[in-house]
Amino acid sequence: MDADRRAKLEQTTRYDPGEVEGRVYERWREGGHFTPEPAGTAAENYSIAIPPPNVTGSLHMGHGLNNTIQDTLVRKHRMMGERVKWIIGTDHAGIATQSVVEKELRAAGIDRHELGREAFVERVWEWRERYGGRIIEQLQRLGASGDFANERFTLDEGYVAAVHKVFVALHEKGLIYRDNYMVNWDPGSHSAISDLEVENREVEDTLYSIDYPVEGSERVLTVATVRPETMLAD
């Protein structure tokens, strides 16, 4: 066999996973296998709502593992004859997304406050379109058999309305209430943030011991602190 014929044969017989996976995946989607609506009894249906990835950036290996496990489960139940819906979506991530957008603006020499609220919010939505779309592309590239035709976002009107409804209901039951509590205060965003958004690090500091005299006694109460300036508020 001459070299030209051998090269042509290799081109037509060599396995190209990228081409094959993409073609087969599109056939699955076009066949409507990922978008069945619930019907029948509860036992005849199976659904998973994806823990929505934050739109702060692209997916990482942890997302790959997590979504592969979910995909394995939904494929298993689909093969068992159940109507399966894997609800796909992304999370706005609130302060975390605001932080990465601010970082991008600073790199371009733009101050958020000088930019103005409306223009900044527009930049955040542009970021969401960019990375939200990239996340969906990554999930599809993994072969995730989710319902991409009904993708959700945690700032969708229906989603927000549902959150408000549940929040009000919990408040009326006394399960959500206002109280005094230790919080993580971010002086940059002027907002309280969750423990998940706090990065802890060990630092060397000076520990001061302050003696507080006990009224009517010669005893003292010794308090150790790295913030002696708070003594004035005690």
PDB file of C-alpha atoms in Angstrom:
ATOM      1  CA  MET A   1       0.000   0.000   0.000  1.00  0.00           C
ATOM      2  CA  ASP A   2       1.472   3.341  -1.031  1.00  0.00           C
ATOM      3  CA  ALA A   3       1.897   6.225   1.396  1.00  0.00           C
ATOM      4  CA  ASP A   4      -1.041   8.262   0.028  1.00  0.00           C
ATOM      5  CA  ARG A   5      -3.502   5.388   0.354  1.00  0.00           C
ATOM      6  CA  ARG A   6      -2.217   4.587   3.856  1.00  0.00           C
ATOM      7  CA  ALA A   7      -2.636   8.227   4.959  1.00  0.00           C
ATOM      8  CA  LYS A   8      -6.168   8.347   3.523  1.00  0.00           C
ATOM      9  CA  LEU A   9      -7.083   5.088   5.278  1.00  0.00           C
ATOM     10  CA  GLU A  10      -5.774   6.383   8.610  1.00  0.00           C
ATOM     11  CA  GLN A  11      -7.816   9.572   8.231  1.00  0.00           C
ATOM     12  CA  THR A  12     -11.022   7.588   7.727  1.00  0.00           C
ATOM     13  CA  THR A  13     -10.428   4.902  10.368  1.00  0.00           C
ATOM     14  CA  ARG A  14      -8.585   6.713  13.167  1.00  0.00           C
ATOM     15  CA  TYR A  15     -10.785   7.247  16.230  1.00  0.00           C
ATOM     16  CA  ASP A  16     -11.335  10.920  17.020  1.00  0.00           C
ATOM     17  CA  PRO A  17     -12.982  11.092  20.477  1.00  0.00           C
ATOM     18  CA  GLY A  18     -13.735  14.799  20.195  1.00  0.00           C
ATOM     19  CA  GLU A  19     -15.653  14.346  16.961  1.00  0.00           C
ATOM     20  CA  VAL A  20     -17.443  11.167  18.062  1.00  0.00           C
ATOM     21  CA  GLU A  21     -18.438  12.439  21.516  1.00  0.00           C
ATOM     22  CA  GLY A  22     -19.771  15.710  20.122  1.00  0.00           C
ATOM     23  CA  ARG A  23     -21.793  13.963  17.414  1.00  0.00           C
ATOM     24  CA  VAL A  24     -23.282  11.349  19.753  1.00  0.00           C
ATOM     25  CA  TYR A  25     -24.074  13.955  22.418  1.00  0.00           C
ATOM     26  CA  GLU A  26     -25.978  16.113  19.931  1.00  0.00           C
ATOM     27  CA  ARG A  27     -27.963  13.058  18.851  1.00  0.00           C
ATOM     28  CA  TRP A  28     -28.906  12.415  22.482  1.00  0.00           C
ATOM     29  CA  ARG A  29     -30.042  16.020  22.950  1.00  0.00           C
ATOM     30  CA  GLU A  30     -31.967  16.178  19.683  1.00  0.00           C
ATOM     31  CA  GLY A  31     -33.759  12.979  20.669  1.00  0.00           C
ATOM     32  CA  GLY A  32     -35.184  14.730  23.745  1.00  0.00           C
ATOM     33  CA  HIS A  33     -33.749  12.130  26.108  1.00  0.00           C
ATOM     34  CA  PHE A  34     -32.704  14.750  28.686  1.00  0.00           C
ATOM     35  CA  THR A  35     -35.937  16.755  28.890  1.00  0.00           C
ATOM     36  CA  PRO A  36     -38.873  14.525  29.907  1.00  0.00           C
ATOM     37  CA  GLU A  37     -41.571  16.161  32.015  1.00  0.00           C
ATOM     38  CA  PRO A  38     -42.696  14.391  35.214  1.00  0.00           C
ATOM     39  CA  ALA A  39     -45.652  12.053  34.736  1.00  0.00           C
ATOM     40  CA  GLY A  40     -47.233   9.145  36.553  1.00  0.00           C
ATOM     41  CA  THR A  41     -46.422   8.205  40.126  1.00  0.00           C
ATOM     42  CA  ALA A  42     -43.502   9.464  42.200  1.00  0.00           C
ATOM     43  CA  ALA A  43     -41.825   6.061  41.844  1.00  0.00           C
ATOM     44  CA  GLU A  44     -41.832   6.485  38.065  1.00  0.00           C
ATOM     45  CA  ASN A  45     -39.882   9.745  38.248  1.00  0.00           C
ATOM     46  CA  TYR A  46     -36.370  10.630  39.358  1.00  0.00           C
ATOM     47  CA  SER A  47     -34.866  14.118  39.581  1.00  0.00           C
ATOM     48  CA  ILE A  48     -31.751  15.875  40.796  1.00  0.00           C
ATOM     49  CA  ALA A  49     -31.248  19.643  41.098  1.00  0.00           C
ATOM     50  CA  ILE A  50     -27.592  20.374  40.411  1.00  0.00           C
ATOM     51  CA  PRO A  51     -25.763  22.193  43.221  1.00  0.00           C
ATOM     52  CA  PRO A  52     -25.426  25.261  40.971  1.00  0.00           C
ATOM     53  CA  PRO A  53     -21.803  26.223  40.259  1.00  0.00           C
ATOM     54  CA  ASN A  54     -20.885  29.825  41.044  1.00  0.00           C
ATOM     55  CA  VAL A  55     -20.366  32.069  38.017  1.00  0.00           C
ATOM     56  CA  THR A  56     -17.153  33.364  39.599  1.00  0.00           C
ATOM     57  CA  GLY A  57     -15.134  31.410  37.030  1.00  0.00           C
ATOM     58  CA  SER A  58     -14.756  28.193  35.079  1.00  0.00           C
ATOM     59  CA  LEU A  59     -15.425  24.732  36.485  1.00  0.00           C
ATOM     60  CA  HIS A  60     -12.566  22.901  38.213  1.00  0.00           C
ATOM     61  CA  MET A  61     -11.797  19.224  38.878  1.00  0.00           C
ATOM     62  CA  GLY A  62     -14.092  19.147  41.912  1.00  0.00           C
ATOM     63  CA  HIS A  63     -17.030  20.142  39.724  1.00  0.00           C
ATOM     64  CA  GLY A  64     -16.010  17.469  37.231  1.00  0.00           C
ATOM     65  CA  LEU A  65     -16.140  14.766  39.924  1.00  0.00           C
ATOM     66  CA  ASN A  66     -19.374  16.023  41.494  1.00  0.00           C
ATOM     67  CA  ASN A  67     -21.249  16.259  38.205  1.00  0.00           C
ATOM     68  CA  THR A  68     -19.921  12.929  36.940  1.00  0.00           C
ATOM     69  CA  ILE A  69     -21.423  11.256  40.023  1.00  0.00           C
ATOM     70  CA  GLN A  70     -24.770  12.974  39.399  1.00  0.00           C
ATOM     71  CA  ASP A  71     -24.656  12.009  35.725  1.00  0.00           C
ATOM     72  CA  THR A  72     -23.995   8.385  36.682  1.00  0.00           C
ATOM     73  CA  LEU A  73     -27.080   8.387  38.913  1.00  0.00           C
ATOM     74  CA  VAL A  74     -29.432   9.956  36.368  1.00  0.00           C
ATOM     75  CA  ARG A  75     -28.220   7.622  33.604  1.00  0.00           C
ATOM     76  CA  LYS A  76     -28.742   4.611  35.864  1.00  0.00           C
ATOM     77  CA  HIS A  77     -32.336   5.612  36.648  1.00  0.00           C
ATOM     78  CA  ARG A  78     -32.988   6.449  32.994  1.00  0.00           C
ATOM     79  CA  MET A  79     -31.870   2.945  32.029  1.00  0.00           C
ATOM     80  CA  MET A  80     -34.238   1.573  34.694  1.00  0.00           C
ATOM     81  CA  GLY A  81     -37.127   3.063  32.736  1.00  0.00           C
ATOM     82  CA  GLU A  82     -37.864   6.031  34.981  1.00  0.00           C
ATOM     83  CA  ARG A  83     -38.617   9.545  33.718  1.00  0.00           C
ATOM     84  CA  VAL A  84     -35.446  11.410  34.696  1.00  0.00           C
ATOM     85  CA  LYS A  85     -34.882  15.153  34.961  1.00  0.00           C
ATOM     86  CA  TRP A  86     -31.512  16.582  35.974  1.00  0.00           C
ATOM     87  CA  ILE A  87     -32.133  20.282  36.581  1.00  0.00           C
ATOM     88  CA  ILE A  88     -29.150  22.335  35.394  1.00  0.00           C
ATOM     89  CA  GLY A  89     -28.338  25.873  36.524  1.00  0.00           C
ATOM     90  CA  THR A  90     -25.782  28.356  37.846  1.00  0.00           C
ATOM     91  CA  ASP A  91     -25.533  30.509  40.979  1.00  0.00           C
ATOM     92  CA  HIS A  92     -24.974  34.288  40.995  1.00  0.00           C
ATOM     93  CA  ALA A  93     -22.707  33.873  44.078  1.00  0.00           C
ATOM     94  CA  GLY A  94     -23.418  37.413  45.313  1.00  0.00           C
ATOM     95  CA  ILE A  95     -20.437  39.060  46.984  1.00  0.00           C
ATOM     96  CA  ALA A  96     -17.982  36.508  45.544  1.00  0.00           C
ATOM     97  CA  THR A  97     -18.897  37.473  41.967  1.00  0.00           C
ATOM     98  CA  GLN A  98     -18.823  41.158  42.864  1.00  0.00           C
ATOM     99  CA  SER A  99     -15.276  40.671  44.164  1.00  0.00           C
ATOM    100  CA  VAL A 100     -13.947  39.020  41.002  1.00  0.00           C
ATOM    101  CA  VAL A 101     -15.555  41.699  38.821  1.00  0.00           C
ATOM    102  CA  GLU A 102     -13.989  44.423  40.981  1.00  0.00           C
ATOM    103  CA  LYS A 103     -10.627  42.669  40.645  1.00  0.00           C
ATOM    104  CA  GLU A 104     -10.991  42.640  36.857  1.00  0.00           C
ATOM    105  CA  LEU A 105     -11.866  46.346  36.865  1.00  0.00           C
ATOM    106  CA  ARG A 106      -8.871  47.203  39.056  1.00  0.00           C
ATOM    107  CA  ALA A 107      -6.594  45.339  36.653  1.00  0.00           C
ATOM    108  CA  ALA A 108      -7.936  47.614  33.908  1.00  0.00           C
ATOM    109  CA  GLY A 109      -7.399  50.711  36.062  1.00  0.00           C
ATOM    110  CA  ILE A 110     -11.128  51.289  36.653  1.00  0.00           C
ATOM    111  CA  ASP A 111     -12.568  52.226  40.051  1.00  0.00           C
ATOM    112  CA  ARG A 112     -15.989  50.719  40.798  1.00  0.00           C
ATOM    113  CA  HIS A 113     -17.237  53.841  42.558  1.00  0.00           C
ATOM    114  CA  GLU A 114     -16.193  56.102  39.696  1.00  0.00           C
ATOM    115  CA  LEU A 115     -17.855  53.707  37.250  1.00  0.00           C
ATOM    116  CA  GLY A 116     -21.216  54.117  38.991  1.00  0.00           C
ATOM    117  CA  ARG A 117     -23.796  51.604  40.180  1.00  0.00           C
ATOM    118  CA  GLU A 118     -25.689  51.042  36.921  1.00  0.00           C
ATOM    119  CA  ALA A 119     -22.546  50.582  34.836  1.00  0.00           C
ATOM    120  CA  PHE A 120     -21.062  48.270  37.470  1.00  0.00           C
ATOM    121  CA  VAL A 121     -24.198  46.102  37.593  1.00  0.00           C
ATOM    122  CA  GLU A 122     -24.044  45.909  33.796  1.00  0.00           C
ATOM    123  CA  ARG A 123     -20.441  44.671  34.058  1.00  0.00           C
ATOM    124  CA  VAL A 124     -21.535  42.006  36.548  1.00  0.00           C
ATOM    125  CA  TRP A 125     -24.226  40.768  34.150  1.00  0.00           C
ATOM    126  CA  GLU A 126     -21.672  40.699  31.333  1.00  0.00           C
ATOM    127  CA  TRP A 127     -19.450  38.564  33.565  1.00  0.00           C
ATOM    128  CA  ARG A 128     -22.359  36.239  34.272  1.00  0.00           C
ATOM    129  CA  GLU A 129     -23.091  35.797  30.558  1.00  0.00           C
ATOM    130  CA  ARG A 130     -19.435  35.072  29.863  1.00  0.00           C
ATOM    131  CA  TYR A 131     -18.759  32.572  32.633  1.00  0.00           C
ATOM    132  CA  GLY A 132     -22.292  31.203  32.939  1.00  0.00           C
ATOM    133  CA  GLY A 133     -22.126  30.261  29.279  1.00  0.00           C
ATOM    134  CA  ARG A 134     -18.668  28.774  29.709  1.00  0.00           C
ATOM    135  CA  ILE A 135     -19.858  26.610  32.616  1.00  0.00           C
ATOM    136  CA  ILE A 136     -22.749  25.237  30.546  1.00  0.00           C
ATOM    137  CA  GLU A 137     -20.357  24.498  27.672  1.00  0.00           C
ATOM    138  CA  GLN A 138     -18.043  22.649  30.073  1.00  0.00           C
ATOM    139  CA  LEU A 139     -20.906  20.546  31.445  1.00  0.00           C
ATOM    140  CA  GLN A 140     -21.987  19.632  27.925  1.00  0.00           C
ATOM    141  CA  ARG A 141     -18.399  18.832  26.975  1.00  0.00           C
ATOM    142  CA  LEU A 142     -18.353  16.393  29.915  1.00  0.00           C
ATOM    143  CA  GLY A 143     -21.383  14.700  28.374  1.00  0.00           C
ATOM    144  CA  ALA A 144     -23.699  15.660  31.229  1.00  0.00           C
ATOM    145  CA  SER A 145     -27.200  14.367  30.450  1.00  0.00           C
ATOM    146  CA  GLY A 146     -29.019  17.291  32.077  1.00  0.00           C
ATOM    147  CA  ASP A 147     -32.031  19.340  31.022  1.00  0.00           C
ATOM    148  CA  PHE A 148     -30.188  22.217  29.348  1.00  0.00           C
ATOM    149  CA  ALA A 149     -33.378  23.306  27.578  1.00  0.00           C
ATOM    150  CA  ASN A 150     -34.705  24.559  30.927  1.00  0.00           C
ATOM    151  CA  GLU A 151     -31.512  25.956  32.443  1.00  0.00           C
ATOM    152  CA  ARG A 152     -32.015  27.953  35.663  1.00  0.00           C
ATOM    153  CA  PHE A 153     -30.157  30.861  37.240  1.00  0.00           C
ATOM    154  CA  THR A 154     -30.524  31.888  40.873  1.00  0.00           C
ATOM    155  CA  LEU A 155     -31.591  35.409  39.872  1.00  0.00           C
ATOM    156  CA  ASP A 156     -34.358  34.241  37.528  1.00  0.00           C
ATOM    157  CA  GLU A 157     -37.662  35.963  38.381  1.00  0.00           C
ATOM    158  CA  GLY A 158     -39.412  32.711  39.261  1.00  0.00           C
ATOM    159  CA  TYR A 159     -36.514  31.534  41.406  1.00  0.00           C
ATOM    160  CA  VAL A 160     -36.312  34.853  43.288  1.00  0.00           C
ATOM    161  CA  ALA A 161     -40.088  34.867  43.846  1.00  0.00           C
ATOM    162  CA  ALA A 162     -39.886  31.357  45.325  1.00  0.00           C
ATOM    163  CA  VAL A 163     -37.057  32.391  47.662  1.00  0.00           C
ATOM    164  CA  HIS A 164     -39.037  35.436  48.833  1.00  0.00           C
ATOM    165  CA  LYS A 165     -42.120  33.293  49.453  1.00  0.00           C
ATOM    166  CA  VAL A 166     -40.207  30.755  51.546  1.00  0.00           C
ATOM    167  CA  PHE A 167     -38.308  33.488  53.416  1.00  0.00           C
ATOM    168  CA  VAL A 168     -41.550  35.225  54.415  1.00  0.00           C
ATOM    169  CA  ALA A 169     -43.122  31.910  55.458  1.00  0.00           C
ATOM    170  CA  LEU A 170     -40.139  31.031  57.664  1.00  0.00           C
ATOM    171  CA  HIS A 171     -40.169  34.528  59.169  1.00  0.00           C
ATOM    172  CA  GLU A 172     -43.863  34.250  59.999  1.00  0.00           C
ATOM    173  CA  LYS A 173     -43.145  30.940  61.759  1.00  0.00           C
ATOM    174  CA  GLY A 174     -40.433  32.609  63.832  1.00  0.00           C
ATOM    175  CA  LEU A 175     -37.661  30.543  62.256  1.00  0.00           C
ATOM    176  CA  ILE A 176     -36.007  33.643  60.766  1.00  0.00           C
ATOM    177  CA  TYR A 177     -35.561  36.584  63.123  1.00  0.00           C
ATOM    178  CA  ARG A 178     -33.377  39.605  63.807  1.00  0.00           C
ATOM    179  CA  ASP A 179     -30.961  39.290  66.744  1.00  0.00           C
ATOM    180  CA  ASN A 180     -27.541  40.286  67.997  1.00  0.00           C
ATOM    181  CA  TYR A 181     -24.875  37.914  66.757  1.00  0.00           C
ATOM    182  CA  MET A 182     -21.177  37.800  65.915  1.00  0.00           C
ATOM    183  CA  VAL A 183     -20.732  38.273  62.163  1.00  0.00           C
ATOM    184  CA  ASN A 184     -17.877  38.497  59.689  1.00  0.00           C
ATOM    185  CA  TRP A 185     -17.776  42.150  58.606  1.00  0.00           C
ATOM    186  CA  ASP A 186     -16.046  43.029  55.350  1.00  0.00           C
ATOM    187  CA  PRO A 187     -14.886  46.677  55.426  1.00  0.00           C
ATOM    188  CA  GLY A 188     -14.355  46.578  51.669  1.00  0.00           C
ATOM    189  CA  SER A 189     -17.891  45.664  50.624  1.00  0.00           C
ATOM    190  CA  HIS A 190     -19.452  47.155  53.799  1.00  0.00           C
ATOM    191  CA  SER A 191     -21.422  43.975  54.315  1.00  0.00           C
ATOM    192  CA  ALA A 192     -21.600  40.920  56.521  1.00  0.00           C
ATOM    193  CA  ILE A 193     -20.267  37.818  54.779  1.00  0.00           C
ATOM    194  CA  SER A 194     -20.642  34.100  55.428  1.00  0.00           C
ATOM    195  CA  ASP A 195     -17.993  31.869  56.977  1.00  0.00           C
ATOM    196  CA  LEU A 196     -17.483  30.283  53.538  1.00  0.00           C
ATOM    197  CA  GLU A 197     -16.175  33.593  52.200  1.00  0.00           C
ATOM    198  CA  VAL A 198     -13.626  34.069  54.982  1.00  0.00           C
ATOM    199  CA  GLU A 199     -10.016  33.058  54.410  1.00  0.00           C
ATOM    200  CA  ASN A 200      -8.350  32.243  57.727  1.00  0.00           C
ATOM    201  CA  ARG A 201      -4.618  32.651  58.164  1.00  0.00           C
ATOM    202  CA  GLU A 202      -2.271  32.466  61.132  1.00  0.00           C
ATOM    203  CA  VAL A 203      -0.312  35.604  62.024  1.00  0.00           C
ATOM    204  CA  GLU A 204       2.099  36.517  64.790  1.00  0.00           C
ATOM    205  CA  ASP A 205       0.784  39.244  67.076  1.00  0.00           C
ATOM    206  CA  THR A 206       1.289  40.736  70.522  1.00  0.00           C
ATOM    207  CA  LEU A 207      -0.961  39.445  73.293  1.00  0.00           C
ATOM    208  CA  TYR A 208      -1.741  42.144  75.858  1.00  0.00           C
ATOM    209  CA  SER A 209      -2.927  41.341  79.402  1.00  0.00           C
ATOM    210  CA  ILE A 210      -5.178  43.982  80.949  1.00  0.00           C
ATOM    211  CA  ASP A 211      -6.091  43.994  84.647  1.00  0.00           C
ATOM    212  CA  TYR A 212      -9.652  45.115  85.402  1.00  0.00           C
ATOM    213  CA  PRO A 213     -10.092  45.959  89.120  1.00  0.00           C
ATOM    214  CA  VAL A 214     -13.073  44.310  90.779  1.00  0.00           C
ATOM    215  CA  GLU A 215     -15.221  46.921  92.513  1.00  0.00           C
ATOM    216  CA  GLY A 216     -15.179  46.616  96.292  1.00  0.00           C
ATOM    217  CA  SER A 217     -12.262  44.196  96.237  1.00  0.00           C
ATOM    218  CA  GLU A 218      -8.497  44.142  95.855  1.00  0.00           C
ATOM    219  CA  ARG A 219      -8.789  41.467  93.194  1.00  0.00           C
ATOM    220  CA  VAL A 220      -8.384  42.072  89.492  1.00  0.00           C
ATOM    221  CA  LEU A 221      -9.830  40.324  86.460  1.00  0.00           C
ATOM    222  CA  THR A 222      -7.129  39.810  83.848  1.00  0.00           C
ATOM    223  CA  VAL A 223      -8.186  39.755  80.214  1.00  0.00           C
ATOM    224  CA  ALA A 224      -5.789  38.888  77.384  1.00  0.00           C
ATOM    225  CA  THR A 225      -6.341  40.448  73.956  1.00  0.00           C
ATOM    226  CA  VAL A 226      -4.538  41.369  70.751  1.00  0.00           C
ATOM    227  CA  ARG A 227      -6.831  44.409  70.426  1.00  0.00           C
ATOM    228  CA  PRO A 228      -6.111  46.587  73.490  1.00  0.00           C
ATOM    229  CA  GLU A 229      -7.834  49.561  71.848  1.00  0.00           C
ATOM    230  CA  THR A 230     -11.172  47.863  72.492  1.00  0.00           C
ATOM    231  CA  MET A 231     -10.588  48.348  76.233  1.00  0.00           C
ATOM    232  CA  LEU A 232     -12.171  51.793  75.989  1.00  0.00           C
ATOM    233  CA  ALA A 233     -15.470  50.214  74.958  1.00  0.00           C
ATOM    234  CA  ASP A 234     -15.521  47.642  77.775  1.00  0.00           C
TER     235      ASP A 234
END
